[in-house]
CSV table of C-alpha atoms in Angstrom, one decimal:
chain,number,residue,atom,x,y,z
A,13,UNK,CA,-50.4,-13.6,46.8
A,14,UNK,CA,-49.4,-17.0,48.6
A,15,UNK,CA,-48.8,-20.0,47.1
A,16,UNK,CA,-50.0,-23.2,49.0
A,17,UNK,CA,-47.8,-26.1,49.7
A,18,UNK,CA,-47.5,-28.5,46.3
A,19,UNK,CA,-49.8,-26.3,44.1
A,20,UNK,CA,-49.1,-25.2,40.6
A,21,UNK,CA,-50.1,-21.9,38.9
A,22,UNK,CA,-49.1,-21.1,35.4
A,23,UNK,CA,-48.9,-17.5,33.6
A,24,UNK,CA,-48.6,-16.9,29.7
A,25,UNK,CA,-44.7,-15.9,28.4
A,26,UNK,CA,-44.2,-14.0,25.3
A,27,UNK,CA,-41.3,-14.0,23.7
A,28,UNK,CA,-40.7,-13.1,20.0
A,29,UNK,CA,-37.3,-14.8,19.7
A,30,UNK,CA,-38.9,-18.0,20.0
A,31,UNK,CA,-40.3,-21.1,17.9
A,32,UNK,CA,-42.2,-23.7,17.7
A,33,UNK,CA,-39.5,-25.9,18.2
A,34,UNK,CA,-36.9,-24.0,20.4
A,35,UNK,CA,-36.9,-25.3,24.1
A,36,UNK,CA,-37.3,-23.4,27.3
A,37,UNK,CA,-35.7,-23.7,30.7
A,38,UNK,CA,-36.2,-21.9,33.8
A,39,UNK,CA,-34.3,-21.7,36.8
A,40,UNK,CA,-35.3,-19.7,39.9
A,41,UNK,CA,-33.2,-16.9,41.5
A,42,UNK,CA,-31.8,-17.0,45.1
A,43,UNK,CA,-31.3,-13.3,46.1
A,44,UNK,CA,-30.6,-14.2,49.9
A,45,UNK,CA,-34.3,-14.5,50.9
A,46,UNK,CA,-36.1,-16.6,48.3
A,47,UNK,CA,-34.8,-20.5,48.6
A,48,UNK,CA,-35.1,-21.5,45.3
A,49,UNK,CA,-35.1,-25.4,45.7
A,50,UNK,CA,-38.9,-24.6,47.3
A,51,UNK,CA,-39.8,-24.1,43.3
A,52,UNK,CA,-40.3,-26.2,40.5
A,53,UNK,CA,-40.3,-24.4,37.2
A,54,UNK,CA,-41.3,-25.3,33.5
A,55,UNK,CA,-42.4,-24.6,30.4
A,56,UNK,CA,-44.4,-25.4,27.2
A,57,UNK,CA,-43.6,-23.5,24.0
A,58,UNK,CA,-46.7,-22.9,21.9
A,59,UNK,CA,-46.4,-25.0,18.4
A,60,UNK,CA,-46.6,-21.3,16.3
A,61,UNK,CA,-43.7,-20.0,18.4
A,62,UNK,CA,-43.9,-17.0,20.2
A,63,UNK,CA,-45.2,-17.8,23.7
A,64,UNK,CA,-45.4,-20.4,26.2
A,65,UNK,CA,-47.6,-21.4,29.4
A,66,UNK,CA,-45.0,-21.5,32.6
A,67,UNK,CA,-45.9,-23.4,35.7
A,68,UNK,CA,-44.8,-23.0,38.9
A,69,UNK,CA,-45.0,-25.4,41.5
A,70,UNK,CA,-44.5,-24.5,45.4
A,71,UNK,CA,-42.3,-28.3,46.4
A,72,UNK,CA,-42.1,-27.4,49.8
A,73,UNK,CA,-44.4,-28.6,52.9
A,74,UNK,CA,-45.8,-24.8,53.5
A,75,UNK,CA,-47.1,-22.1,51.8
A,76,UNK,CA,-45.0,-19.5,50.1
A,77,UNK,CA,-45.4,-15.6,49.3
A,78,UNK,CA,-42.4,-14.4,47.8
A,79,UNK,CA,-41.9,-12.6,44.8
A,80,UNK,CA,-39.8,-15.2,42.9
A,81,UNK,CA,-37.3,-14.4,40.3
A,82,UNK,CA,-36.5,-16.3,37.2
A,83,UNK,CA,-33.6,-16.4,34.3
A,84,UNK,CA,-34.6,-18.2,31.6
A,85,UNK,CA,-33.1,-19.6,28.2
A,86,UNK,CA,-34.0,-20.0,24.9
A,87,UNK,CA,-32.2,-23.2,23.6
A,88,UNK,CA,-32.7,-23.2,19.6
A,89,UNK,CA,-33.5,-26.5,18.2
A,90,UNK,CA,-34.5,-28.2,14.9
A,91,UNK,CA,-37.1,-30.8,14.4
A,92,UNK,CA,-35.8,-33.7,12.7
């Protein structure tokens, strides 16, 4: 699948280590082909905890069809 130049998609992440207030941050993974400062990632953690909706957003001027890699952490957080 391609990505056009400055579109966003977003896919559902599950995860059961994480709550309703925990935060999420993404970061995409150069492995010598993919440039990862094409990619903008993010994340919105569900209010229930569990799973959040991920977008990712193709910055660059041209369309992109690479299968991107991601590392992610959880950061556990308290409301207060």
């Amino acid at each position: 699948a391609s990505l056009a130049a400055a579109t966003t998609v977003s896919f559902p992440f599950f995860n059961s280590l994480l709550t309703g207030t925990d935060m999420l941050i993404f970061q995409p993974v150069s492995d010598g082909v993919i440039d990862p400062s094409n990619y903008q990632i993010w994340g919105a953690v569900t209010t229930t905890g569990g799973s959040a909706q991920v977008m990712v957003r193709n910055i660059s001027a041209a369309p992109l069809a690479e299968a991107l890699k991601v590392r992610f952490a959880i950061i556990k957080s308290a409301s207060a």
